[in-house]
Amino acid sequence: MNDLKIRLQQWTEDEAKANEGFYTALRGVWDTMVPWYKLEEPYSEAGAQTFRNMMKFGGGGWPARKRLDDIAENIPVASRSGAQGLYLRVFKPATNNGQPPKGVYLHFHGGGWTVGSADVEDEILYRIACNTGYTVASMEYRLAPKNPYPAPIEDCMDAALYLLSPEVEASMGPLRVIGGESAGAHLTMVTVFGLRTNGVDVRSQLDAIVLNYGCYGKRSPLLSQPVD
């Protein structure tokens, strides 16, 4: 079994100072954006959908996101609950020195399990694919409040199991990385533990898990015992 290695990426004081101007400007832009809790009925599905639309199409200070529909491929994923409209948004590296992709990076977007979507980070995900040589597949999972827990966890697990199926692995390559940001990082951890519970040797299967500013507890909902 491979040793588990954890690499924390931290900025040095010099790096923080070098980027201070950028983050000051970013905070200025952020201050012009309408926060979700100031929307009418912020805790309703209608309020959540309004915020999702602002993030995707622009509005309330949010810039419209650039979609790469001519590059992306949406692959349907079957849901254990029979839910419709679930898919992986897939980006293949533009070039990999003539070599096939290294494998698949399964990505889960952030958004507090309530907002966000697989197609609001097209430019970033395509850049990751081209820079790393991995095929990037971002999951369009169900969101609260319309679809409360455990809907997003089930969808992310279904995506991982789909990518691990022999026929999909033969066409797309092996699943090698799982990651996300914020809620997506939490869903990454739960999915990895869920795969382990389902008998997958995640240490030999995965090259890495990518956890960007996630939220974690001492117990995974897919495990019957605390996680050390």
CSV table of C-alpha atoms in Angstrom, one decimal:
chain,number,residue,atom,x,y,z
A,1,MET,CA,0.0,0.0,0.0
A,2,ASN,CA,1.3,3.5,-0.9
A,3,ASP,CA,2.1,5.9,1.9
A,4,LEU,CA,-0.3,8.7,2.3
A,5,LYS,CA,1.4,12.0,1.6
A,6,ILE,CA,-0.1,15.4,2.5
A,7,ARG,CA,1.3,18.5,0.9
A,8,LEU,CA,0.1,21.8,2.3
A,9,GLN,CA,0.6,24.7,-0.1
A,10,GLN,CA,1.2,27.9,1.9
A,11,TRP,CA,2.4,31.3,0.7
A,12,THR,CA,5.6,32.8,2.1
A,13,GLU,CA,5.5,36.3,3.5
A,14,ASP,CA,7.1,37.6,0.3
A,15,GLU,CA,4.6,35.9,-1.9
A,16,ALA,CA,1.7,37.4,0.2
A,17,LYS,CA,3.2,40.9,-0.1
A,18,ALA,CA,3.7,40.4,-3.9
A,19,ASN,CA,0.0,39.6,-4.3
A,20,GLU,CA,-1.4,42.1,-1.9
A,21,GLY,CA,-2.4,44.6,-4.6
A,22,PHE,CA,-4.3,41.9,-6.5
A,23,TYR,CA,-6.3,40.8,-3.5
A,24,THR,CA,-7.0,44.4,-2.5
A,25,ALA,CA,-8.5,44.9,-6.0
A,26,LEU,CA,-10.4,41.6,-5.7
A,27,ARG,CA,-11.9,42.6,-2.4
A,28,GLY,CA,-13.0,45.9,-4.1
A,29,VAL,CA,-14.8,43.9,-6.8
A,30,TRP,CA,-16.3,41.5,-4.2
A,31,ASP,CA,-17.7,44.4,-2.3
A,32,THR,CA,-19.8,45.4,-5.3
A,33,MET,CA,-21.4,42.0,-5.6
A,34,VAL,CA,-24.8,41.2,-4.1
A,35,PRO,CA,-24.4,38.6,-1.4
A,36,TRP,CA,-26.9,35.7,-1.4
A,37,TYR,CA,-28.4,36.5,2.0
A,38,LYS,CA,-29.6,39.9,0.7
A,39,LEU,CA,-31.7,38.4,-2.0
A,40,GLU,CA,-35.5,38.1,-1.6
A,41,GLU,CA,-36.3,34.8,0.0
A,42,PRO,CA,-32.6,33.8,0.1
A,43,TYR,CA,-33.3,30.4,1.8
A,44,SER,CA,-35.8,29.3,-0.9
A,45,GLU,CA,-35.2,27.5,-4.1
A,46,ALA,CA,-36.2,30.6,-6.0
A,47,GLY,CA,-33.6,32.7,-4.1
A,48,ALA,CA,-30.9,30.1,-4.8
A,49,GLN,CA,-31.8,29.9,-8.5
A,50,THR,CA,-31.6,33.7,-8.7
A,51,PHE,CA,-28.1,33.6,-7.3
A,52,ARG,CA,-27.0,30.7,-9.5
A,53,ASN,CA,-28.2,32.8,-12.6
A,54,MET,CA,-26.2,35.8,-11.4
A,55,MET,CA,-23.1,33.7,-11.0
A,56,LYS,CA,-23.5,32.1,-14.4
A,57,PHE,CA,-24.9,34.8,-16.6
A,58,GLY,CA,-23.8,38.0,-14.7
A,59,GLY,CA,-25.7,40.4,-12.6
A,60,GLY,CA,-25.6,41.9,-9.1
A,61,GLY,CA,-21.9,42.7,-9.6
A,62,TRP,CA,-21.1,39.2,-10.8
A,63,PRO,CA,-19.4,39.0,-14.2
A,64,ALA,CA,-20.8,36.6,-16.8
A,65,ARG,CA,-18.8,33.4,-17.0
A,66,LYS,CA,-17.3,32.4,-20.3
A,67,ARG,CA,-18.5,29.0,-21.5
A,68,LEU,CA,-16.4,26.8,-23.7
A,69,ASP,CA,-19.2,24.8,-25.3
A,70,ASP,CA,-17.2,24.2,-28.5
A,71,ILE,CA,-14.5,22.4,-26.4
A,72,ALA,CA,-16.5,20.8,-23.6
A,73,GLU,CA,-18.4,17.5,-23.8
A,74,ASN,CA,-21.3,16.8,-21.5
A,75,ILE,CA,-21.6,13.1,-20.7
A,76,PRO,CA,-24.8,11.9,-18.9
A,77,VAL,CA,-24.4,10.1,-15.6
A,78,ALA,CA,-27.1,7.7,-14.3
A,79,SER,CA,-28.4,8.5,-10.8
A,80,ARG,CA,-29.2,5.8,-8.2
A,81,SER,CA,-32.3,7.8,-7.3
A,82,GLY,CA,-33.5,8.2,-10.9
A,83,ALA,CA,-32.7,11.9,-10.9
A,84,GLN,CA,-32.5,13.5,-14.4
A,85,GLY,CA,-30.1,16.0,-15.8
A,86,LEU,CA,-26.9,14.8,-14.2
A,87,TYR,CA,-23.8,14.9,-16.3
A,88,LEU,CA,-20.0,15.2,-16.4
A,89,ARG,CA,-18.6,18.3,-18.2
A,90,VAL,CA,-15.4,17.0,-19.8
A,91,PHE,CA,-12.3,18.8,-21.0
A,92,LYS,CA,-9.5,16.9,-22.7
A,93,PRO,CA,-6.0,18.4,-22.8
A,94,ALA,CA,-5.4,20.3,-26.0
A,95,THR,CA,-2.0,18.6,-26.5
A,96,ASN,CA,0.1,16.2,-24.4
A,97,ASN,CA,3.2,15.9,-26.6
A,98,GLY,CA,1.4,13.3,-28.6
A,99,GLN,CA,0.7,11.1,-25.5
A,100,PRO,CA,-2.8,10.1,-24.3
A,101,PRO,CA,-4.1,11.8,-21.2
A,102,LYS,CA,-2.6,10.7,-17.9
A,103,GLY,CA,-6.0,9.8,-16.6
A,104,VAL,CA,-9.2,11.6,-15.3
A,105,TYR,CA,-9.4,14.3,-12.8
A,106,LEU,CA,-12.9,14.2,-11.3
A,107,HIS,CA,-13.9,17.8,-10.1
A,108,PHE,CA,-16.7,18.9,-7.8
A,109,HIS,CA,-17.5,22.7,-7.9
A,110,GLY,CA,-18.1,24.7,-4.8
A,111,GLY,CA,-21.1,26.8,-3.7
A,112,GLY,CA,-22.2,25.7,-0.3
A,113,TRP,CA,-24.0,22.7,-1.8
A,114,THR,CA,-26.6,25.3,-3.0
A,115,VAL,CA,-25.2,27.3,-5.9
A,116,GLY,CA,-22.6,26.8,-8.6
A,117,SER,CA,-22.6,24.4,-11.5
A,118,ALA,CA,-20.3,22.3,-13.6
A,119,ASP,CA,-20.1,25.0,-16.4
A,120,VAL,CA,-19.2,28.1,-14.4
A,121,GLU,CA,-15.5,27.2,-14.3
A,122,ASP,CA,-14.9,26.2,-17.9
A,123,GLU,CA,-11.8,28.3,-18.5
A,124,ILE,CA,-10.1,27.2,-15.3
A,125,LEU,CA,-10.9,23.5,-15.8
A,126,TYR,CA,-9.7,23.6,-19.4
A,127,ARG,CA,-6.5,25.3,-18.3
A,128,ILE,CA,-6.0,22.6,-15.7
A,129,ALA,CA,-6.5,19.9,-18.4
A,130,CYS,CA,-4.0,21.5,-20.7
A,131,ASN,CA,-1.4,22.2,-18.0
A,132,THR,CA,-1.5,18.8,-16.3
A,133,GLY,CA,-2.3,16.4,-19.1
A,134,TYR,CA,-5.3,15.0,-17.3
A,135,THR,CA,-8.8,14.8,-18.7
A,136,VAL,CA,-11.0,17.0,-16.4
A,137,ALA,CA,-14.5,15.9,-15.7
A,138,SER,CA,-16.7,18.2,-13.5
A,139,MET,CA,-19.8,16.8,-12.1
A,140,GLU,CA,-23.2,18.6,-12.3
A,141,TYR,CA,-24.6,17.4,-9.0
A,142,ARG,CA,-28.0,18.2,-7.4
A,143,LEU,CA,-28.2,21.2,-5.2
A,144,ALA,CA,-30.1,22.3,-2.0
A,145,PRO,CA,-32.6,23.4,-1.0
A,146,LYS,CA,-34.6,21.5,-3.6
A,147,ASN,CA,-32.3,18.5,-3.3
A,148,PRO,CA,-31.1,18.3,0.3
A,149,TYR,CA,-28.6,15.9,1.8
A,150,PRO,CA,-27.6,13.3,0.8
A,151,ALA,CA,-28.4,14.1,-2.9
A,152,PRO,CA,-25.1,15.8,-3.8
A,153,ILE,CA,-23.1,13.0,-2.0
A,154,GLU,CA,-25.0,10.3,-3.9
A,155,ASP,CA,-24.4,12.1,-7.2
A,156,CYS,CA,-20.7,12.5,-6.6
A,157,MET,CA,-20.4,8.9,-5.7
A,158,ASP,CA,-22.3,7.9,-8.8
A,159,ALA,CA,-19.9,10.0,-10.9
A,160,ALA,CA,-16.8,8.3,-9.4
A,161,LEU,CA,-18.3,4.8,-9.8
A,162,TYR,CA,-19.2,5.6,-13.4
A,163,LEU,CA,-15.6,6.7,-14.1
A,164,LEU,CA,-14.3,3.5,-12.5
A,165,SER,CA,-16.5,1.2,-14.7
A,166,PRO,CA,-14.3,-0.8,-17.1
A,167,GLU,CA,-16.0,0.4,-20.2
A,168,VAL,CA,-15.6,4.1,-19.3
A,169,GLU,CA,-12.1,3.6,-18.1
A,170,ALA,CA,-11.3,2.0,-21.5
A,171,SER,CA,-12.5,5.1,-23.3
A,172,MET,CA,-11.5,7.9,-21.0
A,173,GLY,CA,-8.6,6.5,-19.0
A,174,PRO,CA,-8.3,5.6,-15.3
A,175,LEU,CA,-9.7,7.9,-12.6
A,176,ARG,CA,-6.5,9.3,-11.0
A,177,VAL,CA,-7.5,12.5,-9.2
A,178,ILE,CA,-10.5,13.7,-7.3
A,179,GLY,CA,-10.8,17.3,-6.1
A,180,GLY,CA,-12.8,20.5,-5.7
A,181,GLU,CA,-13.1,23.7,-3.8
A,182,SER,CA,-15.1,24.6,-0.7
A,183,ALA,CA,-18.2,22.4,-0.7
A,184,GLY,CA,-16.5,20.5,-3.6
A,185,ALA,CA,-13.6,19.8,-1.4
A,186,HIS,CA,-15.9,18.4,1.3
A,187,LEU,CA,-17.7,16.2,-1.4
A,188,THR,CA,-14.2,15.1,-2.5
A,189,MET,CA,-13.4,13.7,1.0
A,190,VAL,CA,-16.8,12.1,1.4
A,191,THR,CA,-16.5,10.5,-2.1
A,192,VAL,CA,-13.0,9.2,-1.3
A,193,PHE,CA,-14.1,7.6,1.9
A,194,GLY,CA,-17.2,6.3,0.2
A,195,LEU,CA,-15.1,4.6,-2.5
A,196,ARG,CA,-12.9,3.1,0.3
A,197,THR,CA,-16.0,1.8,2.0
A,198,ASN,CA,-17.1,0.2,-1.3
A,199,GLY,CA,-13.9,-1.7,-1.6
A,200,VAL,CA,-11.8,0.6,-3.8
A,201,ASP,CA,-8.1,0.8,-2.9
A,202,VAL,CA,-8.0,4.5,-3.2
A,203,ARG,CA,-4.3,4.8,-2.4
A,204,SER,CA,-3.3,2.7,-5.4
A,205,GLN,CA,-6.2,4.1,-7.6
A,206,LEU,CA,-5.6,7.8,-7.1
A,207,ASP,CA,-2.5,9.9,-7.7
A,208,ALA,CA,-3.9,12.7,-5.6
A,209,ILE,CA,-6.9,14.4,-4.0
A,210,VAL,CA,-7.2,18.1,-4.3
A,211,LEU,CA,-8.8,19.9,-1.3
A,212,ASN,CA,-9.1,23.7,-1.8
A,213,TYR,CA,-10.5,25.5,1.3
A,214,GLY,CA,-12.9,22.8,2.2
A,215,CYS,CA,-15.0,22.2,5.3
A,216,TYR,CA,-14.6,18.9,7.1
A,217,GLY,CA,-15.9,17.1,10.2
A,218,LYS,CA,-14.6,14.2,12.3
A,219,ARG,CA,-17.1,11.8,10.9
A,220,SER,CA,-17.9,10.9,7.3
A,221,PRO,CA,-21.7,10.3,6.7
A,222,LEU,CA,-20.7,7.3,4.6
A,223,LEU,CA,-18.7,5.6,7.3
A,224,SER,CA,-19.9,3.8,10.5
A,225,GLN,CA,-16.9,4.9,12.5
A,226,PRO,CA,-14.9,8.1,13.0
A,227,VAL,CA,-12.2,9.0,10.5
A,228,ASP,CA,-8.7,9.3,12.0
